[in-house]
Amino acid sequence: MNEELKNRFSISTDKGKLNLETIHNFLNNSYWAENIPLSVVEKCINNSFCFGVYEGDKQVGFGRLITDYATFAYFSDVFILEEYRGLGLAKWLVETMLQHPELQGLRRWLLATKDAQELYRQFGFQEVKSSDSFAFMEIFRGDVYQR
């Protein structure tokens, strides 16, 4: 999948379409990556499987996976710009990431969030016991190799 369309929006894995300024501006002001240098954002994008959400040519959302494409994927930097929230875009983005053909058969999906547990629970993520302020959640498919 390179691009998926829904109404006036699209999701693409084409890194050439990503708007680095939009991504950096959002992350730089987020609770999880406040003050992140642009060079770090660039390196993260270069070394991750990225998904951009677009309205026409305008990037309105982003998500990236840190993955080996065989056993594990970690959700990171998933966001929808504030003015586009409430349209189901975050749910569509997470669903698209989880269903990407190159990622089927993974044994474990992991993420950390302070405020989006309900979004991820809809897809089977469960909280993992943790002693810090983040809720670690995962999908564990222990029987994936027996299927």
GROMACS .gro file of C-alpha atoms in nm:
model
  147
    1MET     CA    1   0.000   0.000   0.000
    2ASN     CA    2   0.138   0.332  -0.097
    3GLU     CA    3  -0.183   0.533  -0.063
    4GLU     CA    4  -0.534   0.481   0.073
    5LEU     CA    5  -0.823   0.722   0.010
    6LYS     CA    6  -1.126   0.809   0.223
    7ASN     CA    7  -1.353   1.103   0.143
    8ARG     CA    8  -1.128   1.405   0.091
    9PHE     CA    9  -0.839   1.250   0.286
   10SER     CA   10  -0.559   1.011   0.202
   11ILE     CA   11  -0.297   0.813   0.392
   12SER     CA   12   0.035   0.749   0.223
   13THR     CA   13   0.358   0.570   0.312
   14ASP     CA   14   0.550   0.778   0.057
   15LYS     CA   15   0.816   0.960   0.261
   16GLY     CA   16   0.859   1.205  -0.024
   17LYS     CA   17   0.516   1.352   0.055
   18LEU     CA   18   0.588   1.414   0.423
   19ASN     CA   19   0.598   1.778   0.535
   20LEU     CA   20   0.892   1.787   0.774
   21GLU     CA   21   0.797   2.134   0.899
   22THR     CA   22   0.445   2.020   0.995
   23ILE     CA   23   0.578   1.710   1.171
   24HIS     CA   24   0.852   1.896   1.355
   25ASN     CA   25   0.621   2.178   1.464
   26PHE     CA   26   0.371   1.934   1.609
   27LEU     CA   27   0.627   1.711   1.782
   28ASN     CA   28   0.825   2.007   1.913
   29ASN     CA   29   0.514   2.117   2.105
   30SER     CA   30   0.392   1.772   2.212
   31TYR     CA   31   0.418   1.633   2.566
   32TRP     CA   32   0.630   1.341   2.447
   33ALA     CA   33   0.882   1.520   2.224
   34GLU     CA   34   0.889   1.879   2.343
   35ASN     CA   35   1.187   2.069   2.201
   36ILE     CA   36   1.292   1.785   1.973
   37PRO     CA   37   1.558   1.904   1.728
   38LEU     CA   38   1.471   1.901   1.359
   39SER     CA   39   1.773   1.680   1.292
   40VAL     CA   40   1.635   1.416   1.528
   41VAL     CA   41   1.295   1.425   1.358
   42GLU     CA   42   1.468   1.379   1.022
   43LYS     CA   43   1.667   1.083   1.154
   44CYS     CA   44   1.356   0.926   1.308
   45ILE     CA   45   1.169   0.954   0.979
   46ASN     CA   46   1.461   0.813   0.780
   47ASN     CA   47   1.478   0.509   1.006
   48SER     CA   48   1.109   0.435   1.052
   49PHE     CA   49   0.807   0.318   0.853
   50CYS     CA   50   0.601   0.638   0.821
   51PHE     CA   51   0.239   0.716   0.739
   52GLY     CA   52   0.120   1.063   0.644
   53VAL     CA   53  -0.244   1.175   0.652
   54TYR     CA   54  -0.336   1.437   0.394
   55GLU     CA   55  -0.620   1.660   0.287
   56GLY     CA   56  -0.519   1.715  -0.073
   57ASP     CA   57  -0.152   1.813  -0.052
   58LYS     CA   58  -0.177   1.940   0.308
   59GLN     CA   59  -0.042   1.707   0.574
   60VAL     CA   60  -0.287   1.685   0.864
   61GLY     CA   61  -0.157   1.380   1.050
   62PHE     CA   62   0.135   1.147   1.095
   63GLY     CA   63   0.234   0.818   1.248
   64ARG     CA   64   0.549   0.615   1.243
   65LEU     CA   65   0.640   0.261   1.330
   66ILE     CA   66   0.972   0.142   1.455
   67THR     CA   67   0.977  -0.213   1.324
   68ASP     CA   68   1.180  -0.506   1.200
   69TYR     CA   69   0.886  -0.600   0.971
   70ALA     CA   70   0.901  -0.958   1.104
   71THR     CA   71   0.825  -0.976   1.477
   72PHE     CA   72   0.779  -0.633   1.638
   73ALA     CA   73   0.646  -0.282   1.581
   74TYR     CA   74   0.639   0.019   1.812
   75PHE     CA   75   0.388   0.298   1.745
   76SER     CA   76   0.544   0.641   1.780
   77ASP     CA   77   0.460   1.004   1.708
   78VAL     CA   78   0.099   0.937   1.606
   79PHE     CA   79  -0.098   1.260   1.574
   80ILE     CA   80  -0.374   1.443   1.391
   81LEU     CA   81  -0.357   1.823   1.381
   82GLU     CA   82  -0.603   1.972   1.630
   83GLU     CA   83  -0.828   2.134   1.369
   84TYR     CA   84  -0.881   1.793   1.202
   85ARG     CA   85  -0.967   1.595   1.516
   86GLY     CA   86  -1.312   1.447   1.558
   87LEU     CA   87  -1.332   1.330   1.195
   88GLY     CA   88  -1.222   0.970   1.262
   89LEU     CA   89  -0.877   1.028   1.112
   90ALA     CA   90  -0.680   0.896   1.411
   91LYS     CA   91  -0.884   0.577   1.413
   92TRP     CA   92  -0.837   0.536   1.037
   93LEU     CA   93  -0.462   0.601   1.069
   94VAL     CA   94  -0.413   0.342   1.345
   95GLU     CA   95  -0.624   0.089   1.154
   96THR     CA   96  -0.425   0.151   0.835
   97MET     CA   97  -0.095   0.109   1.019
   98LEU     CA   98  -0.206  -0.216   1.184
   99GLN     CA   99  -0.341  -0.359   0.859
  100HIS     CA  100  -0.049  -0.272   0.634
  101PRO     CA  101   0.039  -0.583   0.427
  102GLU     CA  102   0.410  -0.567   0.515
  103LEU     CA  103   0.329  -0.588   0.886
  104GLN     CA  104   0.102  -0.890   0.903
  105GLY     CA  105   0.215  -1.173   1.128
  106LEU     CA  106   0.399  -0.954   1.378
  107ARG     CA  107   0.411  -1.110   1.721
  108ARG     CA  108   0.407  -0.789   1.925
  109TRP     CA  109   0.286  -0.430   1.882
  110LEU     CA  110   0.375  -0.178   2.153
  111LEU     CA  111   0.309   0.187   2.231
  112ALA     CA  112   0.318   0.436   2.515
  113THR     CA  113   0.056   0.704   2.570
  114LYS     CA  114  -0.069   0.938   2.840
  115ASP     CA  115  -0.403   1.022   2.685
  116ALA     CA  116  -0.507   0.797   2.394
  117GLN     CA  117  -0.573   0.464   2.566
  118GLU     CA  118  -0.934   0.451   2.449
  119LEU     CA  119  -0.832   0.493   2.086
  120TYR     CA  120  -0.585   0.205   2.103
  121ARG     CA  121  -0.811  -0.023   2.309
  122GLN     CA  122  -1.049  -0.030   2.011
  123PHE     CA  123  -0.779  -0.224   1.825
  124GLY     CA  124  -0.700  -0.476   2.097
  125PHE     CA  125  -0.420  -0.299   2.283
  126GLN     CA  126  -0.412  -0.370   2.656
  127GLU     CA  127  -0.231  -0.194   2.936
  128VAL     CA  128   0.093  -0.348   3.053
  129LYS     CA  129   0.179  -0.311   3.420
  130SER     CA  130   0.420  -0.022   3.454
  131SER     CA  131   0.557   0.187   3.735
  132ASP     CA  132   0.594   0.516   3.549
  133SER     CA  133   0.342   0.776   3.435
  134PHE     CA  134   0.287   0.629   3.086
  135ALA     CA  135   0.041   0.352   3.015
  136PHE     CA  136   0.229   0.090   2.818
  137MET     CA  137  -0.002  -0.112   2.599
  138GLU     CA  138   0.053  -0.402   2.364
  139ILE     CA  139  -0.100  -0.656   2.138
  140PHE     CA  140   0.065  -0.989   2.217
  141ARG     CA  141   0.007  -1.271   1.973
  142GLY     CA  142   0.182  -1.558   2.143
  143ASP     CA  143   0.036  -1.816   1.907
  144VAL     CA  144   0.127  -1.637   1.583
  145TYR     CA  145   0.394  -1.894   1.493
  146GLN     CA  146   0.147  -2.181   1.538
  147ARG     CA  147  -0.102  -2.043   1.282
   0.00000   0.00000   0.00000
